[in-house]
Structure formats: structure tokens, C-alpha cells
Coordinates of C-alpha atoms in Angstrom, one line a residue:
X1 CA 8.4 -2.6 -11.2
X2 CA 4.8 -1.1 -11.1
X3 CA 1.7 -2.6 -11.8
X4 CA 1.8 -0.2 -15.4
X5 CA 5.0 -1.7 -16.3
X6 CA 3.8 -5.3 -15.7
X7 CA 0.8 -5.7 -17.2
X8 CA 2.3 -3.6 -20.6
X9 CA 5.4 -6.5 -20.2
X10 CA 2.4 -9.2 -20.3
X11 CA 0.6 -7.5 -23.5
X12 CA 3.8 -7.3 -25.3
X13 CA 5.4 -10.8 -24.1
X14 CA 2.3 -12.3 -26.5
X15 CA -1.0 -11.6 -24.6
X16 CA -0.5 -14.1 -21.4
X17 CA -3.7 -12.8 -20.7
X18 CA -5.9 -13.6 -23.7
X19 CA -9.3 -12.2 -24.2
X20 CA -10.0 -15.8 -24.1
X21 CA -9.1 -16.1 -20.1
X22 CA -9.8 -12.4 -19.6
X23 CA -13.4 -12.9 -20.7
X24 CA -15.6 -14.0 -17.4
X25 CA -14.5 -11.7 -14.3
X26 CA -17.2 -14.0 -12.7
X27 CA -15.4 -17.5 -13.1
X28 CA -16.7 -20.9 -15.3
X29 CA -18.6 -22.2 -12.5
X30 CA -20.1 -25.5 -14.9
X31 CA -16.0 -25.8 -15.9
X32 CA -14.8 -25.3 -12.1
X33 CA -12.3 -22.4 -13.7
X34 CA -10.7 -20.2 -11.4
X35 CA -12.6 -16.8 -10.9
X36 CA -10.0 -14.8 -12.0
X37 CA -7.4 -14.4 -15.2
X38 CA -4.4 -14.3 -12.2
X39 CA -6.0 -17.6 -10.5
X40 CA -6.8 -19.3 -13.8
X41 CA -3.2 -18.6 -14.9
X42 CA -1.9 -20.2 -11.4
X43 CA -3.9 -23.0 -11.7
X44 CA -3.0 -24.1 -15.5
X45 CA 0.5 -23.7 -14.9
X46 CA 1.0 -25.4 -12.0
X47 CA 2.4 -22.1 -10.3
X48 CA 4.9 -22.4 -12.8
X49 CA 4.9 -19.1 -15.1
X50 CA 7.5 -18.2 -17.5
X51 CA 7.2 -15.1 -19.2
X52 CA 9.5 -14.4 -22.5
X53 CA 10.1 -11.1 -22.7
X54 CA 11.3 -9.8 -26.0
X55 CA 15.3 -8.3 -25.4
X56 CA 13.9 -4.6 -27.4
X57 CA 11.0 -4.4 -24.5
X58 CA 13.2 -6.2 -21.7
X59 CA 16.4 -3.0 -22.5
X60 CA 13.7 -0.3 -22.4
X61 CA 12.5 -1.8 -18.8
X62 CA 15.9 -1.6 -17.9
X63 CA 16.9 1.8 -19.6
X64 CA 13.9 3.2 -17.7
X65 CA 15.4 1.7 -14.5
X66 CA 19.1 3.0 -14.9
X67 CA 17.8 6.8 -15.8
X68 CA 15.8 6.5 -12.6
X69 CA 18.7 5.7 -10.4
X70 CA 20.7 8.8 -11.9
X71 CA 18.0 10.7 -11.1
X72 CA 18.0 9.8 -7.8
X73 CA 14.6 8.2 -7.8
X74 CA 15.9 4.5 -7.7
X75 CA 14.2 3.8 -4.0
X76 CA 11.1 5.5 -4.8
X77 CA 7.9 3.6 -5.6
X78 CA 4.1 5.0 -5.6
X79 CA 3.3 5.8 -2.0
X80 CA 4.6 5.8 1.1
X81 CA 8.2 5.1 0.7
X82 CA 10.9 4.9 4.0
X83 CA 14.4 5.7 3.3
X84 CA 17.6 7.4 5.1
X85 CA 17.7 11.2 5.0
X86 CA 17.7 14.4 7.5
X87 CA 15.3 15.9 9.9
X88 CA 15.9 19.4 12.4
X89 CA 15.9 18.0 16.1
X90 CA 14.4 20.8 18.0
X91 CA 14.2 19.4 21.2
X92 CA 16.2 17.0 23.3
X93 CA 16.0 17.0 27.0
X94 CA 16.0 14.5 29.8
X95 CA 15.8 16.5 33.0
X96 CA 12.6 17.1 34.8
X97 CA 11.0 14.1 34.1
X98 CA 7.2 14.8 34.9
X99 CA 6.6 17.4 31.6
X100 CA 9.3 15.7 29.4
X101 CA 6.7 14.7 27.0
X102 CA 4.1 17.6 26.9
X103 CA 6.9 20.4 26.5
X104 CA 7.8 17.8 23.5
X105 CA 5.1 18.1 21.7
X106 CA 4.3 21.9 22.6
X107 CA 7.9 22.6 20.5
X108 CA 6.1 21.0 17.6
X109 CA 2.9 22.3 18.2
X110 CA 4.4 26.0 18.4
X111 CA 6.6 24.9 15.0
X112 CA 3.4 23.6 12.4
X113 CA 1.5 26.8 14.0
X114 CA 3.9 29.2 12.3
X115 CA 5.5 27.0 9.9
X116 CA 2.2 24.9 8.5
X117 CA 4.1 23.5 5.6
X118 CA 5.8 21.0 8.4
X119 CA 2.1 19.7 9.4
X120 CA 2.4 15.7 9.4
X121 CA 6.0 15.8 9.8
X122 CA 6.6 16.6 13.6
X123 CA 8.0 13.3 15.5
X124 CA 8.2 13.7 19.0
X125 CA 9.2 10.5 20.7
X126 CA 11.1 9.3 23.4
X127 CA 14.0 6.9 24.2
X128 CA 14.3 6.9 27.8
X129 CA 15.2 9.0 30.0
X130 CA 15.3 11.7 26.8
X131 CA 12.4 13.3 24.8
X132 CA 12.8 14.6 21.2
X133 CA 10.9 16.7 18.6
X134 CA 12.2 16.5 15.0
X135 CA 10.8 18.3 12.4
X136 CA 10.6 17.5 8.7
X137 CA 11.5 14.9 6.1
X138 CA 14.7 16.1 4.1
X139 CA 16.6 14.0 1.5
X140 CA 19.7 16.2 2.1
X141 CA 21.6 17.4 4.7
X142 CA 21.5 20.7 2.7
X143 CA 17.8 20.8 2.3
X144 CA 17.7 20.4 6.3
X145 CA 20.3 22.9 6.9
X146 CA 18.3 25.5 5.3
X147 CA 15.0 24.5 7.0
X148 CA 16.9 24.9 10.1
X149 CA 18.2 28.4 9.7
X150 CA 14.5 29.1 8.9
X151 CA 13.4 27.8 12.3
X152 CA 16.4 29.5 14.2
X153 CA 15.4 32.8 13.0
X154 CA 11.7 32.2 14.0
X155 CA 12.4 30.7 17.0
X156 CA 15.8 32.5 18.7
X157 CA 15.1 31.2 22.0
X158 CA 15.3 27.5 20.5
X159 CA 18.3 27.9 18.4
X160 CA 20.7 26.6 20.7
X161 CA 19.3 23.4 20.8
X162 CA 18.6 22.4 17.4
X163 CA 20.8 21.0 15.2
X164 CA 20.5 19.0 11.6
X165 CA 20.4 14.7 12.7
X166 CA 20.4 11.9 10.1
X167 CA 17.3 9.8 10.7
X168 CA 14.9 7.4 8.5
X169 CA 12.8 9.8 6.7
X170 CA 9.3 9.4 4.9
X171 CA 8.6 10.3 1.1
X172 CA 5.4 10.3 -0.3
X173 CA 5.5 10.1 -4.2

């Protein structure tokens, strides 16, 4: 639940935060109140905070929820979000060692210089003795299918070494 969603549940549980609390950003100092509505809350209640929510409010918040999931949005929160998906690996190579890691990144390199929309998504890594370059964060194997037949036909001489891998992706929303 985002911050939106919270502090509209607080004004319609009954104003938790009255304009009473709300009032001095600054704190009571002559009282000793907490500086802030949040702190002031903590420290009346003992930590302990119930909220009611009215059951008309409490089924919207979860109608919201369950026409998220269907839309396939259920794991997605404002940000930076990690989840399971698809990237192109377009290279993979453990032999000769000493430029393992340079002619890693040069695939990527050569990749965002023709393809820019893939700039911040290149991941070149290493789990020994291998290198690998994957490009892209795709939700579905058919989104990275696609992306890959666009690379094979720009890049022939690589096409025999990439190939669509499931991997932890990262969606921005």
C-alpha cells in the first residue's frame, strides 16, 4: 500500500491525525510533545495503534488490489522494483582467460551503440571461469524473443551465441 493510499485510509478512518496534533511541525517544547504528528501518535499510544477502517473504504482498498493483480501489476510498487523475467544473453565464454572480461563488455558496448534504447540495461558479469553480457529487462519470454531476433539481424556474426535466459530482472515504474 502506498503512502497515497495510507494517509487517505487515516482521513477517512476519523482524522487519526487531527489538526489538533497536525498543528506544530516544530514540536511543544514547554509540553515535551514529540516533534512530529507520527512520533506524537507513537508516544500516546504506547506503540499501540489501531486503526478502524470503515468495511465500504477497507473493499475499495482491496478491489483496487485484486484489479491490480489481473493486470499483472500486483509486484509493482513506485520505483525500482526486482522481479523474475527474461534477458538476451549475448555472450558466454570461458576460454582465453586474460580478455574474458573486456570482450564482455565490448559486446555491450557495440549493443547500446546501435541499439541505445538498451542503455542501463547491459549486465556483464562473471561467475568463474565464464563471462556473460545480457541485455535488457523483459517481463516475457516473448518480449525477449523478439528483442533477440532484433539483435540477431544486427549482429549476424553474434547470433550463434545468443539465446533468450530467465534471470531477475529490473522494472522501474
Amino acid at each position: 500500500m502506498n503512502l497515497k493510499n495510507l494517509i487517505f485510509i487515516l482521513a477517512a478512518a476519523g482524522g487519526i491525525l487531527s489538526p489538533a496534533s497536525a498543528q506544530s511541525v516544530s514540536g511543544d517544547k514547554e509540553s515535551g510533545r514529540a516533534a512530529n504528528p507520527v512520533e506524537r501518535i507513537m508516544e500516546e499510544s504506547e506503540g499501540n495503534v489501531v486503526i478502524d477502517i470503515p468495511a465500504d473504504i477497507l473493499e475499495r482498498i482491496l478491489k483496487e488490489d485484486q484489479q491490480s493483480q489481473r493486470n499483472g501489476n500486483a509486484a509493482l510498487r513506485p520505483g525500482i522494483n526486482k522481479m523474475s523475467g527474461f534477458r538476451v544473453q549475448v555472450f558466454s565464454d570461458g576460454h582465453n582467460q586474460h580478455s574474458l572480461e573486456s570482450r564482455a563488455k565490448a559486446r555491450g558496448s557495440a549493443i547500446v551503440a546501435r541499439f541505445p534504447k538498451y542503455r542501463g540495461q547491459v549486465y556483464s558479469f562473471s561467475s568463474s571461469p565464464n563471462w556473460y553480457t545480457r541485455i535488457g529487462n523483459f517481463r516475457t519470454s516473448e518480449e525477449a524473443s523478439a528483442a533477440m531476433a532484433e539483435l540477431k539481424r544486427a549482429f549476424p556474426q553474434f547470433a550463434a551465441e545468443m539465446r533468450v535466459v530467465r534471470s531477475q530482472i529490473v522494472v522501474i515504474k
